[in-house]
Short mmCIF file of C-alpha atoms and ligand atoms in Angstrom, two decimals:
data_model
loop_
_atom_site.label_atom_id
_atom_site.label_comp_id
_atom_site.label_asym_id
_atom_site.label_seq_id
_atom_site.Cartn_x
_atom_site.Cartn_y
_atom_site.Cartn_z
CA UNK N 1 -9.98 12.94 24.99
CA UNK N 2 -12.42 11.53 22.72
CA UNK N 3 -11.99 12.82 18.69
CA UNK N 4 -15.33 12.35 16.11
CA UNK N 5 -14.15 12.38 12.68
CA UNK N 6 -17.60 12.80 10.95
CA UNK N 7 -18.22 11.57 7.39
CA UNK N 8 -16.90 8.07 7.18
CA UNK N 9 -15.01 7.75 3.14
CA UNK N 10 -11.97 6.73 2.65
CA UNK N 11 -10.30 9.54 4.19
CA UNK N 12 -12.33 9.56 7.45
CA UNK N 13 -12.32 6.47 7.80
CA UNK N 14 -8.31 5.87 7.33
CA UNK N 15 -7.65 9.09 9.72
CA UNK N 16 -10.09 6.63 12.90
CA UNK N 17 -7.86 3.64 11.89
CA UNK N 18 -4.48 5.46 12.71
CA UNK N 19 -5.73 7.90 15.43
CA UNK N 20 -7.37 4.94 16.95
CA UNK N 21 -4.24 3.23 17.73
CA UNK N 22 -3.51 5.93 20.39
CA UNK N 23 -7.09 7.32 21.55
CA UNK N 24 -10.62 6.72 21.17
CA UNK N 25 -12.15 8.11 18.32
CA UNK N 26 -15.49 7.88 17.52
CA UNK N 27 -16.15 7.77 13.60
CA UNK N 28 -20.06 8.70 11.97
CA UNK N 29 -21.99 7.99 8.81
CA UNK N 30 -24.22 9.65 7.65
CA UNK N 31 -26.16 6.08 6.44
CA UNK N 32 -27.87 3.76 8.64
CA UNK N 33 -26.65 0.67 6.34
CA UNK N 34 -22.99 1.52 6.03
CA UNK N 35 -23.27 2.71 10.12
CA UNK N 36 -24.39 -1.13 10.93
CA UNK N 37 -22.55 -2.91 8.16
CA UNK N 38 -19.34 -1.08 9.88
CA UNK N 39 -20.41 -2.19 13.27
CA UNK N 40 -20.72 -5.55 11.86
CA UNK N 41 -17.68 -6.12 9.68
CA UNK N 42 -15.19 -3.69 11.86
CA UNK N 43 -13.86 -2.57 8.64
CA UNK N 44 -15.54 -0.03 5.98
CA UNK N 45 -16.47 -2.80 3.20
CA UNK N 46 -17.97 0.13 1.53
CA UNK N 47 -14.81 2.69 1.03
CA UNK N 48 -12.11 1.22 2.57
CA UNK N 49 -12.20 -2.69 2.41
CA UNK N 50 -9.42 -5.02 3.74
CA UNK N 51 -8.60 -2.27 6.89
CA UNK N 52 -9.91 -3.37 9.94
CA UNK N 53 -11.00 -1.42 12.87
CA UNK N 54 -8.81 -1.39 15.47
CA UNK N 55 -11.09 -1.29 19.33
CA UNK N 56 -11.19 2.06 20.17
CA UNK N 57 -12.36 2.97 17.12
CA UNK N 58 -16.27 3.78 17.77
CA UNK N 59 -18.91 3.62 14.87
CA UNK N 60 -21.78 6.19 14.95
CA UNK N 61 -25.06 6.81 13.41
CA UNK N 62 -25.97 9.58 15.58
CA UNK N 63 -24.40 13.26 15.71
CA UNK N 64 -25.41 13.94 19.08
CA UNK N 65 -22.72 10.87 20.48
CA UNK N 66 -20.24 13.70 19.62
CA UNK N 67 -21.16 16.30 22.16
CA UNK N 68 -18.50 15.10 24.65
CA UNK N 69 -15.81 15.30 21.98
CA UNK N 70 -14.04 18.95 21.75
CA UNK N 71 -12.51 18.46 18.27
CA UNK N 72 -14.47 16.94 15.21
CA UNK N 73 -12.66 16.32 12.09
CA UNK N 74 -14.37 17.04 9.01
CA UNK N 75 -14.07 14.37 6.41
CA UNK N 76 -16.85 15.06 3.58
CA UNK N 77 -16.58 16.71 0.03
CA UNK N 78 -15.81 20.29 -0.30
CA UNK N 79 -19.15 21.10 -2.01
CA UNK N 80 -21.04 19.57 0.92
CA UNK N 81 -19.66 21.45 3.99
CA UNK N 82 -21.49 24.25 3.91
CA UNK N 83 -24.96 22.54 3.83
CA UNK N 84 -23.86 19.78 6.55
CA UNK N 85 -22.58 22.53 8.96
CA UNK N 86 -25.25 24.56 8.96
CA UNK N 87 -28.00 22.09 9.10
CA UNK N 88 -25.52 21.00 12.49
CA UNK N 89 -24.23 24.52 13.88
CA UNK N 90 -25.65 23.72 16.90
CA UNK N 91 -23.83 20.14 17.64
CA UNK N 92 -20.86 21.63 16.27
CA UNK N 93 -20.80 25.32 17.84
CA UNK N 94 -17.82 25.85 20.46
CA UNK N 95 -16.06 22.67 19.22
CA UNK N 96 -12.71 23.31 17.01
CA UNK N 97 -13.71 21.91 13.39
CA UNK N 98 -10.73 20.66 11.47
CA UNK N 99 -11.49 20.32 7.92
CA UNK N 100 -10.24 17.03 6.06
CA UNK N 101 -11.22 18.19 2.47
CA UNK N 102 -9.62 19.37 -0.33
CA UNK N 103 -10.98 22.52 -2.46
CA UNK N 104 -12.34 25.77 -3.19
CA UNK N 105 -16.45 26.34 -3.30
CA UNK N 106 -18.49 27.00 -5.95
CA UNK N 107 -19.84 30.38 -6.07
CA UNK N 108 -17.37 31.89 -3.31
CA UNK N 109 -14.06 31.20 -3.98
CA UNK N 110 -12.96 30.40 -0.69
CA UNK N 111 -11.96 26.72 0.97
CA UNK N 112 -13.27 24.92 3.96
CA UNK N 113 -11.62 27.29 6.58
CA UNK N 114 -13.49 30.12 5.35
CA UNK N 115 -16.60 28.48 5.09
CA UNK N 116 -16.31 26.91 9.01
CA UNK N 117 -15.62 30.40 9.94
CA UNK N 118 -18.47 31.56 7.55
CA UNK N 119 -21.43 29.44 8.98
CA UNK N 120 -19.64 28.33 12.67
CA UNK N 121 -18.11 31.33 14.10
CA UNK N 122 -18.20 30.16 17.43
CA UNK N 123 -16.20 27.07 16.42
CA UNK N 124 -12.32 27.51 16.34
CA UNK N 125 -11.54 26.30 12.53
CA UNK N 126 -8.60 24.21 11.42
CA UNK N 127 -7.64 22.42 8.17
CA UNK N 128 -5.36 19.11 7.92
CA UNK N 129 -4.01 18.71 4.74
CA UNK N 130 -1.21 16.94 2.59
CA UNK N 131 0.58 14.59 0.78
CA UNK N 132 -1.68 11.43 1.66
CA UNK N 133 -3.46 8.36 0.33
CA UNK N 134 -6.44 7.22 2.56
CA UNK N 135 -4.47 3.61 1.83
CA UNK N 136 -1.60 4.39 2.97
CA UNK N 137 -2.16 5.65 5.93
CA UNK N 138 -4.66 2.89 6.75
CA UNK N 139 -2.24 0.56 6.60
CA UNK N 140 0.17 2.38 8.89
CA UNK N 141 2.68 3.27 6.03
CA UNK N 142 4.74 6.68 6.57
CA UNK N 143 3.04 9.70 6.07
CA UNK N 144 3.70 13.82 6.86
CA UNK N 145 0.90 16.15 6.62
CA UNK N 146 0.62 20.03 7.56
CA UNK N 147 -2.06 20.52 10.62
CA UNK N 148 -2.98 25.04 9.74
CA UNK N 149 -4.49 26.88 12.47
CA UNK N 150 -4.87 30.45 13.08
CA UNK N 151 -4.57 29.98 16.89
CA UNK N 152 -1.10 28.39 16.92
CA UNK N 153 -0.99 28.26 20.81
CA UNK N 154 -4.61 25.43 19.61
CA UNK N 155 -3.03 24.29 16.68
CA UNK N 156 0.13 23.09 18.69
CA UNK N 157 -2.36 20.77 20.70
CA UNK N 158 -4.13 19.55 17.64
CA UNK N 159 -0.42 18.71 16.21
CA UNK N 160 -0.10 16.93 19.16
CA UNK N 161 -3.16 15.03 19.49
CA UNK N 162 -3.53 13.95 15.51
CA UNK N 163 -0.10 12.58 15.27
CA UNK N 164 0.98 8.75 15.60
CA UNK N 165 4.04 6.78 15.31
CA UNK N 166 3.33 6.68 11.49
CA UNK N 167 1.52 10.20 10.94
CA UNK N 168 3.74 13.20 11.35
CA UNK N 169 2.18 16.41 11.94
CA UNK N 170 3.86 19.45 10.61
CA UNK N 171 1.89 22.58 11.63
CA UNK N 172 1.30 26.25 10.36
CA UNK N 173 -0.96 29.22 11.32
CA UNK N 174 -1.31 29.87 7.24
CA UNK N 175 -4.69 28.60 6.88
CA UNK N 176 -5.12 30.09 3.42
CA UNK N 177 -1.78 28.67 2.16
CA UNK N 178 -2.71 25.53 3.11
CA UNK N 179 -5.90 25.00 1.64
CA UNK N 180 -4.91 26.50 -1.30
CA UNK N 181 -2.30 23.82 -1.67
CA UNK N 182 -4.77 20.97 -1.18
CA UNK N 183 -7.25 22.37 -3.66
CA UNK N 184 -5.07 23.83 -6.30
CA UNK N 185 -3.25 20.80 -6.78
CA UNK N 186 -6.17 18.75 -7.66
CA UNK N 187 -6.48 20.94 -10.65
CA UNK N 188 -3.12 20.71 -11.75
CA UNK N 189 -3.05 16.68 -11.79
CA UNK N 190 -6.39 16.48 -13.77
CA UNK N 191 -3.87 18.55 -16.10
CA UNK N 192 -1.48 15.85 -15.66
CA UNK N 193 -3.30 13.14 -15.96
CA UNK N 194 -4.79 14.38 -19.70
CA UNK N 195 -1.71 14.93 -20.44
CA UNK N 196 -0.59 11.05 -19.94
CA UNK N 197 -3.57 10.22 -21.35
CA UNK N 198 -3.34 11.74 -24.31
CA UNK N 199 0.01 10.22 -24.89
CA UNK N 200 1.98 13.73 -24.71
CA UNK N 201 4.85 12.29 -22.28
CA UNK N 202 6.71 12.51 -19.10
CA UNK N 203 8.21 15.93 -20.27
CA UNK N 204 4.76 17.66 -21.04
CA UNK N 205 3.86 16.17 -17.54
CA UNK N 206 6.79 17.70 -15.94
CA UNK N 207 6.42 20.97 -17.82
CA UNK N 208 2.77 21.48 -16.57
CA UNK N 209 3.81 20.82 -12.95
CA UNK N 210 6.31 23.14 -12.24
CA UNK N 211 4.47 25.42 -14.85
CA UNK N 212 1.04 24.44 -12.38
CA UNK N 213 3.06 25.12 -9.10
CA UNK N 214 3.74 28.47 -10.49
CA UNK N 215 0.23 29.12 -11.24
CA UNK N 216 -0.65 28.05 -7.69
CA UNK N 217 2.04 30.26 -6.18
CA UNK N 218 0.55 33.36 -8.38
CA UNK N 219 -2.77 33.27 -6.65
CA UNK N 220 -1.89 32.22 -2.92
CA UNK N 221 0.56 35.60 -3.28
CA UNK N 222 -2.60 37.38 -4.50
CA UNK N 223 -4.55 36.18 -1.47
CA UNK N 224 -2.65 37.00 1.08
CA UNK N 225 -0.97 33.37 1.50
CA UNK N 226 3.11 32.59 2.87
CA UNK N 227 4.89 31.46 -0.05
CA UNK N 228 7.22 28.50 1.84
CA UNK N 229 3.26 27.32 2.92
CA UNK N 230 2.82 26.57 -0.84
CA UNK N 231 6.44 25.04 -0.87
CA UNK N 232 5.71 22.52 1.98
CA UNK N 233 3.34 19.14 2.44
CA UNK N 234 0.06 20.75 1.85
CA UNK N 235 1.40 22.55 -1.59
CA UNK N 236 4.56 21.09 -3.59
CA UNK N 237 4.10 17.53 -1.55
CA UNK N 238 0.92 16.88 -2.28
CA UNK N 239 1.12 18.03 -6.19
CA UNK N 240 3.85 16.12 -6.03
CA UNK N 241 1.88 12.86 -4.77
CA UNK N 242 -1.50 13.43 -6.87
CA UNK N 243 0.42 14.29 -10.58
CA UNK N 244 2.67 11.23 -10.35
CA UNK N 245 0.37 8.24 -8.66
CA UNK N 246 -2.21 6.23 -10.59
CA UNK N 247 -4.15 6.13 -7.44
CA UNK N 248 -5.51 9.52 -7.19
CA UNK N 249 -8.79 10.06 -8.65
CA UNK N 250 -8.07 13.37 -9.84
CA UNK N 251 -5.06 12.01 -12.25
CA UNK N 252 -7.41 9.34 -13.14
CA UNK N 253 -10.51 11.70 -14.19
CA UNK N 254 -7.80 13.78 -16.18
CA UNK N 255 -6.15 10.28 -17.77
CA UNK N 256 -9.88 9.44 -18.84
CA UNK N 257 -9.95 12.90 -20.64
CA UNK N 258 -6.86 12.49 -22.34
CA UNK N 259 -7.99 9.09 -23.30
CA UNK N 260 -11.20 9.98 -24.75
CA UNK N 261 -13.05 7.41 -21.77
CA UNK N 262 -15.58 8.24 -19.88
CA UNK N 263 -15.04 8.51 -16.00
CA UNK N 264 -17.42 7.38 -13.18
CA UNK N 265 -19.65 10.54 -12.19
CA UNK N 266 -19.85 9.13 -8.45
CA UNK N 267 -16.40 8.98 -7.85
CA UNK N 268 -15.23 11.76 -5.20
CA UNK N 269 -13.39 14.07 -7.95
CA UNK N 270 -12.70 17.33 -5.74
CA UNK N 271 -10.30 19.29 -8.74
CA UNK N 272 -13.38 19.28 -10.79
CA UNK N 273 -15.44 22.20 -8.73
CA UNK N 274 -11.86 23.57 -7.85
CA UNK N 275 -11.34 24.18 -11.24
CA UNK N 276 -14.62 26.01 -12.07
CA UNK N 277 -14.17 28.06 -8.85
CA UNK N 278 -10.66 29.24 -9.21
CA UNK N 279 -11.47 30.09 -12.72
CA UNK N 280 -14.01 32.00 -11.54
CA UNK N 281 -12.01 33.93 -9.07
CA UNK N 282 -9.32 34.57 -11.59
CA UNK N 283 -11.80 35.56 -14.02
CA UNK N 284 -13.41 38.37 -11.64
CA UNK N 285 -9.89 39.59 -9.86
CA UNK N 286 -8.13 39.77 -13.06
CA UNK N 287 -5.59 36.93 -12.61
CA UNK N 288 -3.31 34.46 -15.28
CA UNK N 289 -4.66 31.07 -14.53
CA UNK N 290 -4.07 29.61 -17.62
CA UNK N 291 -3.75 25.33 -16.80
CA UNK N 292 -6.64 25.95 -14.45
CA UNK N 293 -8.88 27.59 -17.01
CA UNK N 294 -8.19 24.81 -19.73
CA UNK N 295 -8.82 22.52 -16.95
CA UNK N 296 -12.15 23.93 -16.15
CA UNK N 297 -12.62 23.84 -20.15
CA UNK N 298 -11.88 20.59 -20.69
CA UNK N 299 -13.98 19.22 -18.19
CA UNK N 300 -17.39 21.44 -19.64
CA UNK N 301 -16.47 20.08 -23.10
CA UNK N 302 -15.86 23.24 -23.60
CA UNK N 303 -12.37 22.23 -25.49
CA UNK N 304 -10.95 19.27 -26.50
CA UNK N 305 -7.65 18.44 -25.61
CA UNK N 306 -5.41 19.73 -28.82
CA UNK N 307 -6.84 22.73 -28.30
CA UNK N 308 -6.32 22.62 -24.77
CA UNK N 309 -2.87 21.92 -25.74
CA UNK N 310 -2.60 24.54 -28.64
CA UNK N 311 -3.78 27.22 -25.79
CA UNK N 312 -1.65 26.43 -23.55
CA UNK N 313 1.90 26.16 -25.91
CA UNK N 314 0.81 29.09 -28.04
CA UNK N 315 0.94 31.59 -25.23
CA UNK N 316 3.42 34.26 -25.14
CA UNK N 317 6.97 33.39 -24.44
CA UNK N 318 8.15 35.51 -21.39
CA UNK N 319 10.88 34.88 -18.60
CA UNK N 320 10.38 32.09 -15.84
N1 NDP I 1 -9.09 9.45 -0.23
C1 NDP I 1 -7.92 10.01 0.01
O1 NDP I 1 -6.85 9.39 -0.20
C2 NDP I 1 -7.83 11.40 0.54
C3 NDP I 1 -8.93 12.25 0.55
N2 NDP I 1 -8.81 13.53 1.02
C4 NDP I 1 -9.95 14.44 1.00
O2 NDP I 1 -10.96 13.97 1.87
C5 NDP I 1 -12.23 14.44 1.43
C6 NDP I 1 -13.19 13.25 1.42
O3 NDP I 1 -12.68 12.34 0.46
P1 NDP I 1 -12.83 10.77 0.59
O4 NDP I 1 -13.05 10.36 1.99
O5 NDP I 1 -11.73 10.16 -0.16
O6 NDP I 1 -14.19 10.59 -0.23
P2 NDP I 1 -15.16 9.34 -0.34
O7 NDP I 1 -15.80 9.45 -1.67
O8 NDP I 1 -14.43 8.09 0.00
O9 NDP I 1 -16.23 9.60 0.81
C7 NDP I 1 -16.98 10.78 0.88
C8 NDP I 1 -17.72 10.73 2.20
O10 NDP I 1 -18.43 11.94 2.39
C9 NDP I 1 -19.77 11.62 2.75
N3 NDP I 1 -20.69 12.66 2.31
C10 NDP I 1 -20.91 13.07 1.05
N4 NDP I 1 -21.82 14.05 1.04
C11 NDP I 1 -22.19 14.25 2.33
C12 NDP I 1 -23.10 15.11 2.97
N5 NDP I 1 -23.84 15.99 2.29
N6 NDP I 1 -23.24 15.03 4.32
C13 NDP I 1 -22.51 14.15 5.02
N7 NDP I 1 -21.62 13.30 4.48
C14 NDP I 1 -21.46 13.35 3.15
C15 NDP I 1 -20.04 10.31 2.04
O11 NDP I 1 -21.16 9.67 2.61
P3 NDP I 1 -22.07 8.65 1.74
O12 NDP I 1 -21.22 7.42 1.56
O13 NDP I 1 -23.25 8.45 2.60
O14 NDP I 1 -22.37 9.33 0.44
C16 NDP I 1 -18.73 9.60 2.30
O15 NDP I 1 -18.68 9.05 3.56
C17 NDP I 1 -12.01 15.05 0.04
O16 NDP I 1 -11.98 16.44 0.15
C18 NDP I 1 -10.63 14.54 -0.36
O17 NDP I 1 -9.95 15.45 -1.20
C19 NDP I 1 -7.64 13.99 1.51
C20 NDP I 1 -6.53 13.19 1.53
C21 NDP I 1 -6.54 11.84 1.05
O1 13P I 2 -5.45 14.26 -1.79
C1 13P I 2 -5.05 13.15 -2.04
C2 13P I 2 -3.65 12.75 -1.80
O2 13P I 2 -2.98 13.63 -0.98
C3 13P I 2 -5.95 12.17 -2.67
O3 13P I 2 -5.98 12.46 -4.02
P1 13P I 2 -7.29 12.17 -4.89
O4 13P I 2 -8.43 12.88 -4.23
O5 13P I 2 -6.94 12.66 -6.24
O6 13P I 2 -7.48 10.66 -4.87
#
């Protein structure tokens, strides 16, 4: 069975490099330059340099290669899916979608399984999330990540047919808990990484996390979410990954606001929507968000951080 992982960054393009090993697995771009400089180099110069291609991997410029492939991976920004699947529901009708993204949208509220569901309901919609640097797994180092699907009778074959000798597919039918995980998480180490950045300590940083993994657990109860989903890979694993390593972006947006530095606008920054949207949500439903909200502040320039700070310490104290 042949797998298209469409949307070629540094996620996309790691998950071709391992799957590759054990299948063929065709991997598109959505730009004619990168699509030949790929074909060219056998590596992605452009997002993933130094990882080359092993020979079943397949580059591809055009969608409709994929129509022989039953399961497409999803491997572009949260703010984009909904505009690239519905100007392709028809390539991607009847297939099973798995999202690779991390986040809530703008405007709705809801993460990528919602939104397959939303535009593609004749697809069957997945989400593969986790603890996971596109790095790392590129270069075949050990990593665990939670495969959700609704149908778990499909999601047992997806777990099957995703994992290698060095990826290790756990696998759930809570699709909400899981992409809350992945998106909340992102919020809570832009927290962390001001927090560094602004000189305030390991403690602070601990403080926020556990304080941020409550906050997380608050609104997946609210939505209908397991609880032990939020304790597993795609929840406490991967805020555990993204508030400690200097290699996530979204620590290194929130170290830059700490610092007072300014942070590259292209960069691939998904807590930064997240934020806005889950303060949203909370807003309208009623909910204590507090880290998120300051997050979402922070970012608008809305506050600056010893306020931030002052909010967040001058709260009322209650029991844990
Ligand atoms: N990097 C990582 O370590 C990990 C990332 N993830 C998640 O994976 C997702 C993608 O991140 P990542 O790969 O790192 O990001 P990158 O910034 O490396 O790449 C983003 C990719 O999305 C493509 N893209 C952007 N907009 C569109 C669009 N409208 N239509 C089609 N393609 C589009 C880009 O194409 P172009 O170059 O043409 O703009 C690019 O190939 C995120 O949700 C992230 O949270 C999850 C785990 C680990
Ligand atoms: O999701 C990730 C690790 O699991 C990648 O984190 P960043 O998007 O912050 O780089």
């Amino acid at each position: 069975m042949t797998l298209a992982i469409l949307g070629a960054g540094a996620f996309g393009t790691a998950l071709a490099i391992s799957i590759s090993h054990d299948r063929p697995v065709q991997l598109w771009a959505r730009d004619a330059d990168q699509v030949a400089d790929m074909k060219a180099a056998r590596e992605n110069t452009l997002r993933l340099p130094g990882c080359p291609f092993p020979d079943d991997l397949r580059v591809i410029g055009d969608l409709g290669d994929i129509s022989g492939s039953e399961t497409v991976l999803l491997a572009i920004p949260m703010q984009k899916l909904r505009d690239f699947l519905t100007r392709h529901h028809d390539i991607l009708s009847g297939k099973t979608l798995v999202a690779c993204c991390k986040g809530m949208e703008l405007g709705t509220g809801v993460g990528p399984v919602s939104v397959i569901r939303d535009v593609i309901p004749g697809a069957e919609a997945a989400i593969l999330t986790g603890p996971s640097f596109a790095a790392d797994i590129a270069r075949g180092l050990p990593t665990a990540l939670t495969l959700a699907c609704g149908d778990d009778e499909r999601g047992a074959i997806l777990q099957h047919d995703l994992s290698t000798a060095n990826l290790r597919i756990y696998r759930t039918t809570d699709t909400i808990g899981a992409e809350l995980g992945g998106a909340l998480k992102n919020v809570i180490a832009i927290a962390c990484g001001a927090v560094m950045g602004a000189g305030l300590g390991e403690s602070a940083r601990a403080a926020l996390m556990t304080r941020g993994y409550a906050e997380m657990q608050r609104l997946a109860e609210y939505l209908g979410a397991d609880p032990t989903t939020l304790a597993g890979l795609s929840g406490f694993g991967d805020l555990t990954l993204t508030c400690t390593s200097e290699q996530s972006r979204n620590y290194r947006l929130g170290r830059s606001l700490g610092e007072g530095n300014s942070f590259d606008a292209k960069t691939t920054v998904e807590g930064a929507a997240t934020a806005q949207a889950v303060h949203d949500m909370a807003q309208d439903h009623g909910l204590d968000m507090p880290i998120t909200s300051v997050v979402a502040a922070l970012l608008e320039n809305r506050l600056d951080m010893k306020t931030a700070m002052k909010r967040l310490l001058s709260r009322p104290l209650k029991e844990e």
